[in-house]
PDB file of C-alpha atoms in Angstrom:
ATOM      1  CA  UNK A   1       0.000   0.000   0.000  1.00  0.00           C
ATOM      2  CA  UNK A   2       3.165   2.471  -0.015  1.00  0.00           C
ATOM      3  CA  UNK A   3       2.554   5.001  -2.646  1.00  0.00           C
ATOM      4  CA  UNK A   4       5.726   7.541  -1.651  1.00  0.00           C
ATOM      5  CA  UNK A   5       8.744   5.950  -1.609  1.00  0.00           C
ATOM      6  CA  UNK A   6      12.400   7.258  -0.754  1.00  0.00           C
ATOM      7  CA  UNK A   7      15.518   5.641  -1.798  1.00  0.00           C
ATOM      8  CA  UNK A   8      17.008   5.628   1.931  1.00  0.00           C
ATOM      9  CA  UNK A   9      15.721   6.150   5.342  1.00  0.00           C
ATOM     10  CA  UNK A  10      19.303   7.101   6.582  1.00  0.00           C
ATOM     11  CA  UNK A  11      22.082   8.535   5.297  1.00  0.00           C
ATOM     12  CA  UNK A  12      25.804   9.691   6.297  1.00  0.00           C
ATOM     13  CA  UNK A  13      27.794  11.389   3.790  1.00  0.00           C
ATOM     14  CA  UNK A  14      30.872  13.742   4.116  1.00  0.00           C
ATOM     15  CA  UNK A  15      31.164  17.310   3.807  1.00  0.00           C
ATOM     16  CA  UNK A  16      31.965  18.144   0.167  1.00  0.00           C
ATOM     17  CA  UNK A  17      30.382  14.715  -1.239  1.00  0.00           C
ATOM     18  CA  UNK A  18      27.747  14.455  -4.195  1.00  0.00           C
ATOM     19  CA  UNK A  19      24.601  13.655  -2.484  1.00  0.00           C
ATOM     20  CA  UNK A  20      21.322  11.979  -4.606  1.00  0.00           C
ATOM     21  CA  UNK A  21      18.027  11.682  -2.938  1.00  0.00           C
ATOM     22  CA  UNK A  22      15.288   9.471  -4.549  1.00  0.00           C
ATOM     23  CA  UNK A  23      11.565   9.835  -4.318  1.00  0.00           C
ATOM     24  CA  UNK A  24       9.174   7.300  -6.710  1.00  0.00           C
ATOM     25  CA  UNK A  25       5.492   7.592  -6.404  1.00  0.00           C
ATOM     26  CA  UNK A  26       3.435   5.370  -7.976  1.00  0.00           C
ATOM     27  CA  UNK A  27      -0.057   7.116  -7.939  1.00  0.00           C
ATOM     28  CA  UNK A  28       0.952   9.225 -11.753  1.00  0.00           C
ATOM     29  CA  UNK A  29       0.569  12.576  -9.301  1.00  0.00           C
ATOM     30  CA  UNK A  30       1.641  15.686 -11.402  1.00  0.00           C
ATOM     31  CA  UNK A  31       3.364  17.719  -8.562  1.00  0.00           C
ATOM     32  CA  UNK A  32       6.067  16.631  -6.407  1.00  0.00           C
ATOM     33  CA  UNK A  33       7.844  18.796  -3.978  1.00  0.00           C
ATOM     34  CA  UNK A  34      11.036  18.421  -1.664  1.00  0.00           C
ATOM     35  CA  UNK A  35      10.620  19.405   1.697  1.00  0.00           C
ATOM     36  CA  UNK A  36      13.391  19.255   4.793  1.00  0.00           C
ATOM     37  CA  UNK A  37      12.162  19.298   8.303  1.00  0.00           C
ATOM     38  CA  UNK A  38      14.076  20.940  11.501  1.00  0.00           C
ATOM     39  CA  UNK A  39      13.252  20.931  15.174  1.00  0.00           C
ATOM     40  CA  UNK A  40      11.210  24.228  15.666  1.00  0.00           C
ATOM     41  CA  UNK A  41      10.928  24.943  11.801  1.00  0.00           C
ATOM     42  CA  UNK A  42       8.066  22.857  10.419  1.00  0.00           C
ATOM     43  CA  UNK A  43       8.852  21.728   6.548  1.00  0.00           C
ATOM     44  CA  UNK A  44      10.041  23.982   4.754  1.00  0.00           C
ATOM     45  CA  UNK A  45       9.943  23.947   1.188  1.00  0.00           C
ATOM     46  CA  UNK A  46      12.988  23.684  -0.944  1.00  0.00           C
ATOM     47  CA  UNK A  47      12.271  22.515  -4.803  1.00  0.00           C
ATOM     48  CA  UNK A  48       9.026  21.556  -6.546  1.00  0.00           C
ATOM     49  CA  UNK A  49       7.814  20.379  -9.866  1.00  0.00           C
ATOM     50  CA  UNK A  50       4.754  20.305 -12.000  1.00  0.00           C
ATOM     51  CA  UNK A  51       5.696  18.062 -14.703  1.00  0.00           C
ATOM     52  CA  UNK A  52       8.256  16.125 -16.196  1.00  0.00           C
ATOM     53  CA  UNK A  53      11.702  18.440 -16.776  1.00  0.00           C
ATOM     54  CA  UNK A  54       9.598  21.524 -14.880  1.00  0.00           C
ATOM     55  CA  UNK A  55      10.951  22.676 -11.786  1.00  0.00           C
ATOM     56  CA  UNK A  56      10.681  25.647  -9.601  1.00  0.00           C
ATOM     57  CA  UNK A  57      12.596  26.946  -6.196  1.00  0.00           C
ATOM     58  CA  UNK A  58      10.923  26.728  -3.163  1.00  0.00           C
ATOM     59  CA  UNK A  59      11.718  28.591  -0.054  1.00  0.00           C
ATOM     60  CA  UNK A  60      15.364  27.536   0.451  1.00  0.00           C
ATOM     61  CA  UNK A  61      16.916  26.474  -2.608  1.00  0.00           C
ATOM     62  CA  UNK A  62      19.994  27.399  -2.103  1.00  0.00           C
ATOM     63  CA  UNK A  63      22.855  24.363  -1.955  1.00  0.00           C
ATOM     64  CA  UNK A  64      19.953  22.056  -3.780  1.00  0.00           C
ATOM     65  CA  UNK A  65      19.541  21.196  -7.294  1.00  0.00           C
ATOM     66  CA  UNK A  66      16.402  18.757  -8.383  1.00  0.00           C
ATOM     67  CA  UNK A  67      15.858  16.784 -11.430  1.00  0.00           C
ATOM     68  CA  UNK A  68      12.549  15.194 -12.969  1.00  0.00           C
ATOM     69  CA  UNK A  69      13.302  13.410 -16.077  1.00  0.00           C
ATOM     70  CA  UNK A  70       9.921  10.550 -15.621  1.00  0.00           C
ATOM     71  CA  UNK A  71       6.804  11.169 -14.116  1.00  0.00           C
ATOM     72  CA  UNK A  72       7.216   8.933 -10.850  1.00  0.00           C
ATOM     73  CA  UNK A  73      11.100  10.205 -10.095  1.00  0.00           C
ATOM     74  CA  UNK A  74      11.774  13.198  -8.585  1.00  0.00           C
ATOM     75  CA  UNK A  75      15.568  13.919  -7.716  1.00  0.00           C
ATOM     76  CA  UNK A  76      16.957  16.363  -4.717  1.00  0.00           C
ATOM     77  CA  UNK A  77      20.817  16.687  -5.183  1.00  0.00           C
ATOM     78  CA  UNK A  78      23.307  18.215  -3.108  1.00  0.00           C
ATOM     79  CA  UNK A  79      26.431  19.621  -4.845  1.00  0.00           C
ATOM     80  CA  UNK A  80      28.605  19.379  -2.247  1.00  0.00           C
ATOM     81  CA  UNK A  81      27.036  18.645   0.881  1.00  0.00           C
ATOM     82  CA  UNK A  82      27.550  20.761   4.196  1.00  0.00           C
ATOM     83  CA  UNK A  83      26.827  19.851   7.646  1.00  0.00           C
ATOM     84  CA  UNK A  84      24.301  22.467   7.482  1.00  0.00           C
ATOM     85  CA  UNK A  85      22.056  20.460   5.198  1.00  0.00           C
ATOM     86  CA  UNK A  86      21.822  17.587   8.303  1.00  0.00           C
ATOM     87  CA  UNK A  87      18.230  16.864   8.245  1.00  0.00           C
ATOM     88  CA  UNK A  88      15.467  15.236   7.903  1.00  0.00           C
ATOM     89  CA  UNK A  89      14.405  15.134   4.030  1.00  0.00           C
ATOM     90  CA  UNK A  90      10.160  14.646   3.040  1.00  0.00           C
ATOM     91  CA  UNK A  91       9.352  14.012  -0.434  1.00  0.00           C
ATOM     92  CA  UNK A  92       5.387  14.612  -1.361  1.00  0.00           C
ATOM     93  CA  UNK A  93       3.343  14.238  -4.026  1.00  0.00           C
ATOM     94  CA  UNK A  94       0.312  15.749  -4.944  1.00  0.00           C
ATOM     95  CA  UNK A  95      -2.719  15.035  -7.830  1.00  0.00           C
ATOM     96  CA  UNK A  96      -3.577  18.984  -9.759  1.00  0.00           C
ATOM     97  CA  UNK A  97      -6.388  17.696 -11.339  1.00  0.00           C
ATOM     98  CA  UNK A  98      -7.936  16.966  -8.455  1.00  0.00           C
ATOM     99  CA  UNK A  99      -7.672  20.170  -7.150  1.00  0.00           C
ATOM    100  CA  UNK A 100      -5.659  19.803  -3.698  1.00  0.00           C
ATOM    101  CA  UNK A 101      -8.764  17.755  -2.058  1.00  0.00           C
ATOM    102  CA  UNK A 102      -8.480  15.075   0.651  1.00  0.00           C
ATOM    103  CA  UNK A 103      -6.466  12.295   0.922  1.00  0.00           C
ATOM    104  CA  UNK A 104      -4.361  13.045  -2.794  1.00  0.00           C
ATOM    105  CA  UNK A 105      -1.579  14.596  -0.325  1.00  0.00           C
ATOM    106  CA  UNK A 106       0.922  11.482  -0.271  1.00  0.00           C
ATOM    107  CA  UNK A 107       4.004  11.799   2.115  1.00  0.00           C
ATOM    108  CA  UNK A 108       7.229   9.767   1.850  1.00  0.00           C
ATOM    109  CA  UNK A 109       9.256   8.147   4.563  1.00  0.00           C
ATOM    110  CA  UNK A 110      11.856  10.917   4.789  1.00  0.00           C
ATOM    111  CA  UNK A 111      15.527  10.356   4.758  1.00  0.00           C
ATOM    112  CA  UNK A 112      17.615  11.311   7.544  1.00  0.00           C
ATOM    113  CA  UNK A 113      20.308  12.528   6.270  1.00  0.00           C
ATOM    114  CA  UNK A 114      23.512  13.629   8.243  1.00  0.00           C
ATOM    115  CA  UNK A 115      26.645  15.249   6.812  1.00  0.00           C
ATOM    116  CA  UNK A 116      30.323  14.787   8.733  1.00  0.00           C
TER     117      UNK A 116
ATOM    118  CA  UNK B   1       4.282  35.835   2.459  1.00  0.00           C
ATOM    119  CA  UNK B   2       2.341  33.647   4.066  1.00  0.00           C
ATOM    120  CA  UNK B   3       2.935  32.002   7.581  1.00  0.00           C
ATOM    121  CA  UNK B   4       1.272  29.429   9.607  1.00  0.00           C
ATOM    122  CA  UNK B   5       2.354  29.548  13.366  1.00  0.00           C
ATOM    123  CA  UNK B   6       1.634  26.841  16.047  1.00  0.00           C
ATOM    124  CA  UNK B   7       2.503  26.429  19.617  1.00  0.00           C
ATOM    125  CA  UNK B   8       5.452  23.774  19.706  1.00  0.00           C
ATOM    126  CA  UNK B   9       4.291  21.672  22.788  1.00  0.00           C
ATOM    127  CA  UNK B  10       0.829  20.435  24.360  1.00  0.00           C
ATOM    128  CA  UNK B  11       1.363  17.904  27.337  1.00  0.00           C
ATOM    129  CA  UNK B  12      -2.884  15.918  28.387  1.00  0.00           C
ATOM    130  CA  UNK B  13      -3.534  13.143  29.760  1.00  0.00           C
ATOM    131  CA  UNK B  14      -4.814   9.453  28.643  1.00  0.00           C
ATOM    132  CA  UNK B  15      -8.256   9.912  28.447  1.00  0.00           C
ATOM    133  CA  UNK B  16      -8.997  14.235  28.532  1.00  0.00           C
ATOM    134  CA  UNK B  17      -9.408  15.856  25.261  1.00  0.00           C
ATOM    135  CA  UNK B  18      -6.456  17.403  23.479  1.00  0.00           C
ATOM    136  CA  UNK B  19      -6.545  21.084  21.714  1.00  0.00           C
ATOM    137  CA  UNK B  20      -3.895  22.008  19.001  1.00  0.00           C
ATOM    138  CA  UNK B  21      -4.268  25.294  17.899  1.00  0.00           C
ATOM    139  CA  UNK B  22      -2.814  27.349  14.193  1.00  0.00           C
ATOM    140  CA  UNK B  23      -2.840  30.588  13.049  1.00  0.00           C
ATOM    141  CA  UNK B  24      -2.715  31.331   9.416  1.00  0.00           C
ATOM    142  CA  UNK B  25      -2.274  34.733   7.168  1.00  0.00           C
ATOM    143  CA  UNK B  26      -3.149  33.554   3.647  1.00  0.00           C
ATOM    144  CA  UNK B  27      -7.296  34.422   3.608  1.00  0.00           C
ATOM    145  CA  UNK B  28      -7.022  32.815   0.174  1.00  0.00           C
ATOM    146  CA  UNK B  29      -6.433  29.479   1.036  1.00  0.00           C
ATOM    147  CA  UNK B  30      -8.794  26.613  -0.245  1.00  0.00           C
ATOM    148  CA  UNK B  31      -8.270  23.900   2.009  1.00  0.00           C
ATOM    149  CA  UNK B  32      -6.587  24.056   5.149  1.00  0.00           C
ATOM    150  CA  UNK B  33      -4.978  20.564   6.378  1.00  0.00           C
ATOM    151  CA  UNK B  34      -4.107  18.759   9.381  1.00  0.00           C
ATOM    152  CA  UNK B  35      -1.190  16.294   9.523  1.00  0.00           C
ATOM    153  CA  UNK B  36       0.161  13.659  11.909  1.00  0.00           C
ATOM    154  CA  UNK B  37       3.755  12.375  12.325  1.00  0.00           C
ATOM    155  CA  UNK B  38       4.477   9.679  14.291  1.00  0.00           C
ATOM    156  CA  UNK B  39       8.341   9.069  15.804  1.00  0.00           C
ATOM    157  CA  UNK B  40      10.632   7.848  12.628  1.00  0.00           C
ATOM    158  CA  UNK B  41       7.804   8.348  10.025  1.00  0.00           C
ATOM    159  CA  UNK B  42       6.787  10.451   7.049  1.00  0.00           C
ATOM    160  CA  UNK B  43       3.955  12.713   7.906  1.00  0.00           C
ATOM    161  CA  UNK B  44       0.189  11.202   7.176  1.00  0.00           C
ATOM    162  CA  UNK B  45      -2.739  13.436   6.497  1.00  0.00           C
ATOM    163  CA  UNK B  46      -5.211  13.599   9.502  1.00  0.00           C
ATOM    164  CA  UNK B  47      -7.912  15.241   8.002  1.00  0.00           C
ATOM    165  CA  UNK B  48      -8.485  18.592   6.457  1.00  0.00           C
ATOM    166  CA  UNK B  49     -11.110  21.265   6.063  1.00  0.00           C
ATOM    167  CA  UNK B  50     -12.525  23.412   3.231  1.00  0.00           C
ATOM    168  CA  UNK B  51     -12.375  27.095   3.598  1.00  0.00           C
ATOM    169  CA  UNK B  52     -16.588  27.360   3.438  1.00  0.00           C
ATOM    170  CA  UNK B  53     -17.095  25.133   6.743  1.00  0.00           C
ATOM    171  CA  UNK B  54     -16.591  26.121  10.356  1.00  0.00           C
ATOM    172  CA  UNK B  55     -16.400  22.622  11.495  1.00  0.00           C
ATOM    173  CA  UNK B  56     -15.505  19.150  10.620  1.00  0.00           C
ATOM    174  CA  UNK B  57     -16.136  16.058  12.872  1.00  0.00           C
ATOM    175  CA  UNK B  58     -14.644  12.264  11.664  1.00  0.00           C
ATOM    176  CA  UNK B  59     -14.960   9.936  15.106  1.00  0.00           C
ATOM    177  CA  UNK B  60     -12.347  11.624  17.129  1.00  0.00           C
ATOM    178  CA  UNK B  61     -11.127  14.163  15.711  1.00  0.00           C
ATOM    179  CA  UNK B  62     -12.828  17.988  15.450  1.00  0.00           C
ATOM    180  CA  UNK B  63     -11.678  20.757  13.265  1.00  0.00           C
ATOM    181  CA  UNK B  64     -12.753  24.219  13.713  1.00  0.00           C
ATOM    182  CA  UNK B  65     -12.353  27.200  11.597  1.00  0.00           C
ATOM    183  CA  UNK B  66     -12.691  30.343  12.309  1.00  0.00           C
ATOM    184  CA  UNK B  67     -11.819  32.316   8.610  1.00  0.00           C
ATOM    185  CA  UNK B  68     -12.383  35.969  10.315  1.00  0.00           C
ATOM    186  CA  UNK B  69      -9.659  35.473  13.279  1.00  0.00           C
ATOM    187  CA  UNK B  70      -7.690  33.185  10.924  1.00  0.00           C
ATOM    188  CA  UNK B  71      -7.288  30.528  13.381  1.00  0.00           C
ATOM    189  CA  UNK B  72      -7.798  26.437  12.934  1.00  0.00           C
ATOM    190  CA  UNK B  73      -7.796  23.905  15.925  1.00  0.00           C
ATOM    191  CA  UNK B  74      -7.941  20.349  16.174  1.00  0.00           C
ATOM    192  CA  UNK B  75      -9.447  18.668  19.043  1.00  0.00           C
ATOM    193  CA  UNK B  76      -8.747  15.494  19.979  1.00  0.00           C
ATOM    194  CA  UNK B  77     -11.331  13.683  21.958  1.00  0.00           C
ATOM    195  CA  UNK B  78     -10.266  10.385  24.401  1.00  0.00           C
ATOM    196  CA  UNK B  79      -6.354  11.216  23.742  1.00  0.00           C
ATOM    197  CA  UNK B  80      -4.713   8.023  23.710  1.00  0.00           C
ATOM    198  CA  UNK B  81      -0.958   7.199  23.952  1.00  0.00           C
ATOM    199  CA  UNK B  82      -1.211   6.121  20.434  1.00  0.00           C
ATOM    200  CA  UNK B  83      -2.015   9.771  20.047  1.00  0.00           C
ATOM    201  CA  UNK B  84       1.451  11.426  21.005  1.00  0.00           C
ATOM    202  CA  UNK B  85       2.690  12.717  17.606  1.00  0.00           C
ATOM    203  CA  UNK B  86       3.962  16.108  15.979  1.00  0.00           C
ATOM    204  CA  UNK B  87       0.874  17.748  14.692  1.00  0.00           C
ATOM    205  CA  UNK B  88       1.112  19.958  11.279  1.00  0.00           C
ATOM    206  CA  UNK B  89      -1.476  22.600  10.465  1.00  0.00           C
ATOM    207  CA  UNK B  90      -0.858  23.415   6.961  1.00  0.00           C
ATOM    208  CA  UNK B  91      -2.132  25.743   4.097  1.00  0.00           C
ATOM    209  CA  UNK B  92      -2.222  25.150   0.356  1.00  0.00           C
ATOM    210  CA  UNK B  93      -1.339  28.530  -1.984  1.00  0.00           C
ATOM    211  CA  UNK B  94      -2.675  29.235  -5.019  1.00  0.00           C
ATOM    212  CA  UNK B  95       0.400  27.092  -6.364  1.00  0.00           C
ATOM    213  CA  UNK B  96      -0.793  23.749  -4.716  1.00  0.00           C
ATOM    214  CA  UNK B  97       2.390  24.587  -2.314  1.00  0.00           C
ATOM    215  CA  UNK B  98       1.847  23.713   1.278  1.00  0.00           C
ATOM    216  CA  UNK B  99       2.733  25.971   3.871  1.00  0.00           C
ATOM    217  CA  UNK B 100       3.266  24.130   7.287  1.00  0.00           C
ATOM    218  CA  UNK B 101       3.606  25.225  10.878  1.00  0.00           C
ATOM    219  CA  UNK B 102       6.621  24.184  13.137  1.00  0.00           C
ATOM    220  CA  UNK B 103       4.550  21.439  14.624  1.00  0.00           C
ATOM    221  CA  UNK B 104       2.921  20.810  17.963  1.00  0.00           C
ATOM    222  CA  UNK B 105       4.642  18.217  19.845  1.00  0.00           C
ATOM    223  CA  UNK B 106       1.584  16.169  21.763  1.00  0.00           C
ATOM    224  CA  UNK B 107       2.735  13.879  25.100  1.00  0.00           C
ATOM    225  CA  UNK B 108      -0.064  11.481  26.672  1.00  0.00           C
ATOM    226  CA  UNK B 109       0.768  10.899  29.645  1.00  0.00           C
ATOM    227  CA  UNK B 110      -0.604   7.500  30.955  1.00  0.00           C
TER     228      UNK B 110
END
């Protein structure tokens, strides 16, 4: 019954690596959207995308690149990672055609990701 | 820009009925959304409400809106352990974005 998946739960990398976070979903949801969450900050939003190859910045895009080449894969990358971008990483998806109702608001596992 | 602002910590015990209360800025906003996360897990919608009601009951749970002061609660009835989560209140922009809250941690306490 999982419809958001992400490629890792946890993650350790070292400051200045190439970092690749997966999400898949399997429900053929137009919008997908990249989140990270901090104690005492909520979610905050960092990259979206309507459609295949669209994307657009969120709140706090800086250090983050995404990619959506298919429909079900959207990509958060980080250049070189700092220990500033430890968190906790959320992908979402979301249906637009059906209009931002109930229950088409699909959370992944998140990815806890911490950077040496 | 729009901001959605929560208290960060709500302490009841097993049994009383639990009050988590939001305040939101963006009078625009179609449906305004309540969301769960348990310890370790992605978040899981709770339940939401459309920006025409004042109030929304499913078993437990009761959402109230009040569009002229802005503010959305959620009211737990018969808090359970089970219960103690991070609570979301969230709005959706005109872009299908969601803006969240910091959370409300809720502890029941046995």
């Amino acid at each position: 019954d999982v419809k958001v998946t992400q490629s890792s739960r946890y993650l350790v990398k070292r400051t200045g690596e190439k970092v690749f976070l997966e999400c898949v979903q399997d429900m053929d949801h137009e919008n997908m959207f990249w989140y990270r969450q901090d104690p005492g900050l909520g979610l905050r939003l960092i990259y979206f995308s309507y459609d295949v190859k669209m994307k657009e910045k969120g709140d706090i895009p800086e250090g983050y690149s995404v990619s959506r080449e298919k429909k079900e894969r959207f990509s958060l990358i980080l250049e070189s990672a700092s220990t500033n971008q430890t968190s906790m990483y959320l992908c979402a998806s979301i249906s637009l055609l059906a209009g931002g109702v109930r229950d088409t608001q699909y959370f992944g596992p998140g990815t806890r990701l911490t950077v040496l | 820009g729009e901001d959605v602002e929560q208290s960060l910590f709500l302490s009841v015990r097993e049994g009383d009925s639990s009050v988590i209360n939001c305040t939101y800025t963006d009078s625009s906003s179609t449906y305004l959304y309540w969301y769960k996360q348990e310890p370790g897990a992605g978040l899981q919608l709770l339940t939401y409400i459309f920006s025409n009601m004042d109030m929304k009951q499913d078993q437990r749970l009761t959402v109230l809106l009040n569009k002229k002061d802005k503010h959305l609660s959620l009211r737990i009835a018969d808090t359970q352990t089970g219960d103690s989560a991070i609570y979301f209140c969230a709005e959706m922009d005109s872009s299908y974005k969601l803006i969240f809250g910091s959370g409300t941690r809720l502890l029941v306490r046995p």
